[in-house]
Every structure is written in structure tokens, then in C-alpha cells.
Phi, psi and omega in degrees: 000353180162148180282156177295132183246161175301324180300328179294317177295320178297319179298317178296316181298317179298320184293328184273349181304313180301327180289325176295315179295318178299317181298322181288321188261356192304322183284341182261356180286146178290164180299321177247121183254127177298129181228358179213138182233145177276176181291346176273359179088359182269145179292131177224018177200138180230159176228139177299143181304321182290341181266356182302316180304322178294318179297317178300320181295318181295316180292317179298322180300322178299314179295318181292319178297318177300315179297314182298318178299316180288328179298322183248018185297328181296329181277345181263336186287123178293341179270054188288341179289351180281349178058054178309132180290105184297322181296323178295316178299320179295319179298320178296318178298318178295319179300316178295321180292323177297318178298313180299316180295321178300319178296316177301317181294322179296327177293326187277325188291149177300144184233136175271182181294332183270006183292129182235091183297319184300316179298317181296320178297317178300318179297315182297315180292323177297318177294328175295320176302316179298316178299314180294323178299325179291342181258348187307317186294344180267354182278121179266163184308129178198172185262007187239318183234150180104190179274090188265093178238158182306320184279336175283324181289332184264350182224112185295325179294320177298316178302312183297312182293320179297317182284335174294315176293316181301322179300315180294313183297315181291319181297308181293317180299322178296319179294315180298316179295324178299314180296315181296323179298331182278344184244339182264153174295146183308317182296319177291322181294330179300314179295317179298317184293316178298316180297317180295320179298318178298318179294320181298330178274319186289319185300307177297326180295314178295317179300318180298318180294321178297320176297319179300316180294322178295320182290339181273342181272000000 
């Protein structure tokens, strides 16, 4: 289904980083390790130190499965005549894996009293939006990634224009959300982030529908 790529080796290397860090820090970790935070930034979940490797494995598996699906998405997509850019799909997979690995590392590193996991997660996801926005213009018509609407899938010009706008909106929106995450309280940022996410999806969708209506007249 495809030759082994450097990106595959990179994906494996990224995935094992948390285990290397765990091996180094395992004796210094507390008996109960904070592993979940509420929208107010306060810890509301812990995991026993001995169970951390299992938790790391489960979280890592999510990232690896996401990468593998995107790595071979071109072979799974029934719209294969669209010539989906395989490298773009791989970059998205690597981006998702970096986010997952970052979350694992944040769980492992020592934390002071001022540590705010929720804010850091908002920053990381916002930067992922910026990263994805930078790739939008390279995503060709397919049934798995991108703004997949009936009118974008059936009209290549609609797809291109919609993703050109989406790229700008996601890139700028990601930067704005990153800045806001650093200045707003986590609870307030949660509302802002949900609202921003809805806008990032809705704006290209509405624009795409408007193009569809124009093309029919």
C-alpha cells in the first residue's frame, strides 16, 4: 500500500519520546500524578504512578491510529481520481501526533503551583488550527479531510476557493485564539474557544454554499 517513508520513522520517534521521559523521571514522580484538569484549570483527576505507562500507551495509540489513517487515506478514499495530496495528509497526521505527544509530556513533567494545564492545552490546540490553516490550500477534494460538503465535493472550483478562505480563517483564528488563551482565564477561554471553533467551521461552510448558489444562477 505504500513504501516506508521518513515521516513514518519520525512518527515512531515522536511517539516514544514520552516513554523516554517517563523512564528518566519515574522514580521522582509522585504516587498520584495529575492527569486531568477542568475548564477552570484545577486538577480533577489523578492516575497512580504505576499505571502511567498504560495511560501513555492509550493516548499514544490515538495519535498513532490518526497518523496511520491519514498516512494511507489516499488508498482508502473512494474519490481516488481527485489525487489527494498524500504529503499534506501525512503532515496533518504528524501535527496531530505532536499534539498528542505534547499532552503526554505535560502530564509527566514536574509542575509548580502556578502550572495551568488547561491554558497550555488551549494554546496547543490553537497552534494546531494555525498549522492546519497553513495546509488548507494544499488539500485536494476527498471524502475524509477538509471542508467536505456536497457542493465542495462535486465542484473542484468551489473546493479550491472554500479551502483558500478556510486556510486564511483558520491560520488567523488560530493565532488570535493562542493570544487570547494566554490572557484570558481558562473558564472564559473555554467559551471563547468553543465559539471560535464554531466560526472556523461555519465561515468556510457558509461561503461555500454562497458559491454554490452563485454557480447555479
